[in-house]
PDB file of C-alpha atoms in Angstrom:
ATOM      1  CA  MET Y 105      12.467  13.152   1.449  1.00  0.00           C
ATOM      2  CA  GLU Y 106      10.942  11.071  -1.008  1.00  0.00           C
ATOM      3  CA  GLN Y 107       9.183   9.546   1.951  1.00  0.00           C
ATOM      4  CA  ASP Y 108       8.089  13.414   2.870  1.00  0.00           C
ATOM      5  CA  ALA Y 109       7.130  13.788  -0.130  1.00  0.00           C
ATOM      6  CA  THR Y 110       4.365  11.524  -0.152  1.00  0.00           C
ATOM      7  CA  ILE Y 111       3.366  12.006   2.840  1.00  0.00           C
ATOM      8  CA  LEU Y 112       3.264  16.053   1.394  1.00  0.00           C
ATOM      9  CA  ILE Y 113       1.313  14.659  -1.212  1.00  0.00           C
ATOM     10  CA  SER Y 114      -1.134  12.699   0.617  1.00  0.00           C
ATOM     11  CA  ASP Y 115      -2.198  15.555   2.922  1.00  0.00           C
ATOM     12  CA  LEU Y 116      -2.356  18.411  -0.248  1.00  0.00           C
ATOM     13  CA  ARG Y 117      -5.143  15.075  -1.685  1.00  0.00           C
ATOM     14  CA  GLN Y 118      -6.801  15.493   1.792  1.00  0.00           C
ATOM     15  CA  HIS Y 119      -6.788  19.444   1.452  1.00  0.00           C
ATOM     16  CA  LYS Y 120      -5.033  20.277   4.809  1.00  0.00           C
ATOM     17  CA  SER Y 121      -4.633  24.245   5.055  1.00  0.00           C
ATOM     18  CA  ALA Y 122      -0.702  23.072   6.859  1.00  0.00           C
ATOM     19  CA  ALA Y 123       0.169  21.112   3.982  1.00  0.00           C
ATOM     20  CA  CYS Y 124       0.033  24.001   1.337  1.00  0.00           C
ATOM     21  CA  GLN Y 125       1.825  26.077   3.592  1.00  0.00           C
ATOM     22  CA  ARG Y 126       4.798  23.234   3.443  1.00  0.00           C
ATOM     23  CA  LEU Y 127       4.395  22.832  -0.191  1.00  0.00           C
ATOM     24  CA  LEU Y 128       4.801  26.790  -0.780  1.00  0.00           C
ATOM     25  CA  SER Y 129       7.661  26.802   1.571  1.00  0.00           C
ATOM     26  CA  THR Y 130       9.333  23.974  -0.145  1.00  0.00           C
ATOM     27  CA  TYR Y 131       8.725  24.086  -3.519  1.00  0.00           C
ATOM     28  CA  GLY Y 132       7.961  27.953  -3.673  1.00  0.00           C
ATOM     29  CA  PRO Y 133      11.975  29.282  -3.961  1.00  0.00           C
ATOM     30  CA  MET Y 134      12.571  26.747  -6.575  1.00  0.00           C
ATOM     31  CA  VAL Y 135       9.831  27.969  -8.619  1.00  0.00           C
ATOM     32  CA  PHE Y 136      10.325  31.504  -8.377  1.00  0.00           C
ATOM     33  CA  ARG Y 137      13.741  31.132  -9.786  1.00  0.00           C
ATOM     34  CA  MET Y 138      12.139  29.344 -12.366  1.00  0.00           C
ATOM     35  CA  VAL Y 139       9.449  31.725 -13.203  1.00  0.00           C
ATOM     36  CA  GLN Y 140      12.021  34.462 -13.073  1.00  0.00           C
ATOM     37  CA  ARG Y 141      14.152  33.246 -15.310  1.00  0.00           C
ATOM     38  CA  ILE Y 142      11.843  33.724 -18.608  1.00  0.00           C
ATOM     39  CA  VAL Y 143       9.651  36.123 -16.884  1.00  0.00           C
ATOM     40  CA  PRO Y 144      11.140  39.551 -17.582  1.00  0.00           C
ATOM     41  CA  SER Y 145       9.186  41.995 -15.040  1.00  0.00           C
ATOM     42  CA  HIS Y 146       8.911  41.012 -10.961  1.00  0.00           C
ATOM     43  CA  GLU Y 147       5.211  42.064 -10.958  1.00  0.00           C
ATOM     44  CA  ASP Y 148       4.594  39.293 -13.679  1.00  0.00           C
ATOM     45  CA  ALA Y 149       6.933  36.558 -12.499  1.00  0.00           C
ATOM     46  CA  GLU Y 150       4.736  37.002  -9.078  1.00  0.00           C
ATOM     47  CA  GLU Y 151       1.561  36.634 -10.827  1.00  0.00           C
ATOM     48  CA  VAL Y 152       2.358  33.354 -12.737  1.00  0.00           C
ATOM     49  CA  TYR Y 153       4.085  31.986  -9.705  1.00  0.00           C
ATOM     50  CA  GLN Y 154       0.389  32.106  -7.652  1.00  0.00           C
ATOM     51  CA  ASP Y 155      -1.070  30.696 -11.097  1.00  0.00           C
ATOM     52  CA  VAL Y 156       1.309  27.697 -10.571  1.00  0.00           C
ATOM     53  CA  PHE Y 157       0.181  26.676  -8.091  1.00  0.00           C
ATOM     54  CA  VAL Y 158      -2.837  26.795  -8.373  1.00  0.00           C
ATOM     55  CA  LYS Y 159      -2.499  24.781 -10.911  1.00  0.00           C
ATOM     56  CA  ALA Y 160      -0.768  22.405  -8.565  1.00  0.00           C
ATOM     57  CA  LEU Y 161      -3.381  22.369  -6.589  1.00  0.00           C
ATOM     58  CA  ARG Y 162      -6.189  21.942  -8.557  1.00  0.00           C
ATOM     59  CA  GLY Y 163      -4.265  19.294 -10.650  1.00  0.00           C
ATOM     60  CA  ILE Y 164      -2.257  17.327  -7.783  1.00  0.00           C
ATOM     61  CA  GLU Y 165      -4.661  14.531  -8.004  1.00  0.00           C
ATOM     62  CA  GLY Y 166      -3.361  13.902 -11.485  1.00  0.00           C
ATOM     63  CA  TYR Y 167       0.625  14.225 -10.152  1.00  0.00           C
ATOM     64  CA  ASN Y 168       2.116  10.693 -10.647  1.00  0.00           C
ATOM     65  CA  PRO Y 169       5.200  10.127  -8.774  1.00  0.00           C
ATOM     66  CA  ARG Y 170       6.291   6.644 -10.809  1.00  0.00           C
ATOM     67  CA  GLN Y 171       6.870  10.052 -13.907  1.00  0.00           C
ATOM     68  CA  ALA Y 172       8.420  13.047 -11.958  1.00  0.00           C
ATOM     69  CA  SER Y 173       9.524  13.951  -8.831  1.00  0.00           C
ATOM     70  CA  LEU Y 174       7.238  16.838  -7.367  1.00  0.00           C
ATOM     71  CA  ALA Y 175       9.933  19.687  -8.002  1.00  0.00           C
ATOM     72  CA  THR Y 176      10.051  17.958 -11.494  1.00  0.00           C
ATOM     73  CA  TRP Y 177       6.335  18.478 -11.189  1.00  0.00           C
ATOM     74  CA  LEU Y 178       6.225  21.309  -9.863  1.00  0.00           C
ATOM     75  CA  SER Y 179       9.331  22.907 -12.791  1.00  0.00           C
ATOM     76  CA  HIS Y 180       7.234  21.869 -15.475  1.00  0.00           C
ATOM     77  CA  ILE Y 181       4.015  23.524 -14.446  1.00  0.00           C
ATOM     78  CA  ALA Y 182       6.018  26.701 -13.664  1.00  0.00           C
ATOM     79  CA  TYR Y 183       8.581  26.329 -17.360  1.00  0.00           C
ATOM     80  CA  HIS Y 184       4.697  25.913 -18.610  1.00  0.00           C
ATOM     81  CA  GLU Y 185       3.066  28.223 -17.467  1.00  0.00           C
ATOM     82  CA  SER Y 186       5.742  30.924 -17.506  1.00  0.00           C
ATOM     83  CA  LEU Y 187       6.177  29.963 -20.977  1.00  0.00           C
ATOM     84  CA  ASN Y 188       1.564  30.371 -22.194  1.00  0.00           C
ATOM     85  CA  PHE Y 189       1.997  34.604 -19.967  1.00  0.00           C
ATOM     86  CA  ILE Y 190       5.517  35.651 -22.322  1.00  0.00           C
ATOM     87  CA  ARG Y 191       3.683  34.464 -25.274  1.00  0.00           C
ATOM     88  CA  GLY Y 192       0.327  35.750 -24.305  1.00  0.00           C
ATOM     89  CA  LYS Y 193       2.469  39.444 -23.917  1.00  0.00           C
ATOM     90  CA  LYS Y 194       3.924  40.843 -26.568  1.00  0.00           C
ATOM     91  CA  PRO Y 195       8.198  40.115 -26.512  1.00  0.00           C
ATOM     92  CA  THR Y 196       9.834  43.299 -24.675  1.00  0.00           C
ATOM     93  CA  ILE Y 197      13.570  43.363 -26.954  1.00  0.00           C
ATOM     94  CA  ILE Y 198      16.228  44.456 -25.667  1.00  0.00           C
ATOM     95  CA  TYR Y 199      19.138  45.841 -27.650  1.00  0.00           C
ATOM     96  CA  LEU Y 200      22.557  46.510 -27.154  1.00  0.00           C
ATOM     97  CA  GLU Y 201      24.371  49.137 -28.362  1.00  0.00           C
ATOM     98  CA  ASP Y 202      27.733  47.839 -29.309  1.00  0.00           C
ATOM     99  CA  SER Y 203      29.473  50.503 -29.085  1.00  0.00           C
ATOM    100  CA  ASP Y 204      28.666  51.753 -25.327  1.00  0.00           C
ATOM    101  CA  GLN Y 205      28.608  48.549 -23.988  1.00  0.00           C
ATOM    102  CA  GLY Y 206      31.363  47.113 -25.936  1.00  0.00           C
ATOM    103  CA  THR Y 207      33.888  49.491 -24.981  1.00  0.00           C
ATOM    104  CA  ASP Y 208      32.949  49.331 -21.270  1.00  0.00           C
ATOM    105  CA  MET Y 209      34.067  46.726 -21.243  1.00  0.00           C
ATOM    106  CA  LEU Y 210      37.147  46.231 -23.007  1.00  0.00           C
ATOM    107  CA  GLU Y 211      38.291  49.295 -20.735  1.00  0.00           C
ATOM    108  CA  ALA Y 212      37.347  47.149 -17.517  1.00  0.00           C
ATOM    109  CA  PRO Y 213      40.529  48.211 -14.686  1.00  0.00           C
ATOM    110  CA  ASP Y 214      43.247  45.794 -15.207  1.00  0.00           C
ATOM    111  CA  ASP Y 215      42.861  44.563 -11.480  1.00  0.00           C
ATOM    112  CA  ALA Y 216      39.428  43.734 -12.407  1.00  0.00           C
ATOM    113  CA  PRO Y 217      39.241  39.870 -12.085  1.00  0.00           C
ATOM    114  CA  GLN Y 218      38.966  38.085 -15.163  1.00  0.00           C
ATOM    115  CA  ASP Y 219      36.366  35.399 -14.218  1.00  0.00           C
ATOM    116  CA  GLU Y 220      34.408  38.230 -13.436  1.00  0.00           C
ATOM    117  CA  GLN Y 221      34.195  39.931 -17.291  1.00  0.00           C
ATOM    118  CA  THR Y 222      33.432  35.932 -18.616  1.00  0.00           C
ATOM    119  CA  ILE Y 223      30.898  36.022 -16.602  1.00  0.00           C
ATOM    120  CA  GLN Y 224      28.975  39.506 -17.261  1.00  0.00           C
ATOM    121  CA  GLN Y 225      29.397  38.530 -20.901  1.00  0.00           C
ATOM    122  CA  LEU Y 226      28.383  34.984 -19.779  1.00  0.00           C
ATOM    123  CA  GLU Y 227      25.148  36.824 -18.361  1.00  0.00           C
ATOM    124  CA  GLN Y 228      24.788  38.824 -21.311  1.00  0.00           C
ATOM    125  CA  ALA Y 229      24.603  37.154 -24.004  1.00  0.00           C
ATOM    126  CA  LEU Y 230      22.279  34.741 -21.712  1.00  0.00           C
ATOM    127  CA  ALA Y 231      19.972  37.738 -22.114  1.00  0.00           C
ATOM    128  CA  LYS Y 232      19.646  37.662 -26.215  1.00  0.00           C
ATOM    129  CA  LEU Y 233      17.998  34.251 -25.998  1.00  0.00           C
ATOM    130  CA  PRO Y 234      14.573  33.940 -26.314  1.00  0.00           C
ATOM    131  CA  PRO Y 235      12.695  32.670 -23.173  1.00  0.00           C
ATOM    132  CA  HIS Y 236      12.693  29.031 -24.122  1.00  0.00           C
ATOM    133  CA  GLU Y 237      16.074  28.489 -24.082  1.00  0.00           C
ATOM    134  CA  GLN Y 238      17.690  30.673 -21.980  1.00  0.00           C
ATOM    135  CA  ALA Y 239      15.244  28.629 -19.337  1.00  0.00           C
ATOM    136  CA  ILE Y 240      17.567  25.515 -20.360  1.00  0.00           C
ATOM    137  CA  VAL Y 241      19.872  27.041 -19.623  1.00  0.00           C
ATOM    138  CA  SER Y 242      19.526  27.483 -16.521  1.00  0.00           C
ATOM    139  CA  MET Y 243      17.916  24.446 -15.452  1.00  0.00           C
ATOM    140  CA  PHE Y 244      21.463  22.315 -17.203  1.00  0.00           C
ATOM    141  CA  TYR Y 245      23.326  24.832 -15.734  1.00  0.00           C
ATOM    142  CA  TYR Y 246      22.174  26.035 -12.503  1.00  0.00           C
ATOM    143  CA  ASP Y 247      19.622  23.606 -11.683  1.00  0.00           C
ATOM    144  CA  ASN Y 248      22.342  21.035 -11.759  1.00  0.00           C
ATOM    145  CA  MET Y 249      18.223  19.484 -13.838  1.00  0.00           C
ATOM    146  CA  SER Y 250      19.077  15.767 -15.617  1.00  0.00           C
ATOM    147  CA  LEU Y 251      18.747  15.698 -19.741  1.00  0.00           C
ATOM    148  CA  ALA Y 252      15.854  13.618 -18.545  1.00  0.00           C
ATOM    149  CA  ASP Y 253      13.879  15.857 -15.941  1.00  0.00           C
ATOM    150  CA  ILE Y 254      14.415  18.892 -18.225  1.00  0.00           C
ATOM    151  CA  ALA Y 255      12.935  16.457 -21.005  1.00  0.00           C
ATOM    152  CA  TYR Y 256      10.126  16.365 -18.408  1.00  0.00           C
ATOM    153  CA  VAL Y 257       9.944  19.652 -17.463  1.00  0.00           C
ATOM    154  CA  THR Y 258       9.360  21.295 -21.149  1.00  0.00           C
ATOM    155  CA  GLY Y 259       7.359  17.943 -22.538  1.00  0.00           C
ATOM    156  CA  SER Y 260      10.283  16.728 -25.033  1.00  0.00           C
ATOM    157  CA  ILE Y 261      12.813  14.112 -25.048  1.00  0.00           C
ATOM    158  CA  THR Y 262      15.993  13.286 -23.322  1.00  0.00           C
ATOM    159  CA  SER Y 263      17.938  13.041 -27.220  1.00  0.00           C
ATOM    160  CA  THR Y 264      16.193  16.771 -28.165  1.00  0.00           C
ATOM    161  CA  VAL Y 265      16.915  18.571 -24.955  1.00  0.00           C
ATOM    162  CA  GLY Y 266      21.181  17.501 -25.412  1.00  0.00           C
ATOM    163  CA  SER Y 267      20.988  18.277 -28.857  1.00  0.00           C
ATOM    164  CA  GLN Y 268      18.849  22.105 -28.079  1.00  0.00           C
ATOM    165  CA  LEU Y 269      21.622  22.108 -25.471  1.00  0.00           C
ATOM    166  CA  SER Y 270      24.620  22.010 -27.933  1.00  0.00           C
ATOM    167  CA  ARG Y 271      23.095  24.358 -30.145  1.00  0.00           C
ATOM    168  CA  ILE Y 272      23.083  26.731 -27.564  1.00  0.00           C
ATOM    169  CA  ARG Y 273      25.894  26.546 -26.430  1.00  0.00           C
ATOM    170  CA  LYS Y 274      27.636  27.437 -30.195  1.00  0.00           C
ATOM    171  CA  LYS Y 275      25.560  30.195 -29.949  1.00  0.00           C
ATOM    172  CA  LEU Y 276      26.525  31.620 -27.042  1.00  0.00           C
ATOM    173  CA  TYR Y 277      29.858  30.883 -27.779  1.00  0.00           C
ATOM    174  CA  ARG Y 278      28.984  33.162 -31.403  1.00  0.00           C
ATOM    175  CA  ILE Y 279      26.926  36.065 -28.775  1.00  0.00           C
ATOM    176  CA  ILE Y 280      29.823  36.109 -26.675  1.00  0.00           C
ATOM    177  CA  LYS Y 281      32.467  36.700 -29.545  1.00  0.00           C
ATOM    178  CA  THR Y 282      30.444  39.838 -31.491  1.00  0.00           C
ATOM    179  CA  LEU Y 283      30.009  41.548 -27.996  1.00  0.00           C
TER     180      LEU Y 283
END
């Protein structure tokens, strides 16, 4: 895989169109998932997704494989482009009314698995987090990224990411308790 990435990078630096296709087919789904977790609107996420690859292709000369893998470097670009997009727009805040949401969850059928309820509660709690915190949780738990890779993506340091994850977990616990 590492040799494939080296060849891909070399081909991208030579502006080979087939390399652009390989980049998109190999890393496109991962990048789009990350963007979609931060940018709520599908149309906006598609726009940011395109911006990520334009920026990556323009900056491929500056990519240093000793600093991060190609996937991590693309995640770094996707993360920052997504946050910049969100900052540029007025935030859409969604409030969940406790009366409707809470009773629906409490009156779930007895035969529904407890795990499904837990997943629903966790998804609701995650939706209440700011985009930055959602992205950190997603990278760690869904993308299985290391703390070092998340630190690179977010422009932070590893210990800070660990502390942020700890605070976010506590925050999620408090949110779930109120659901």
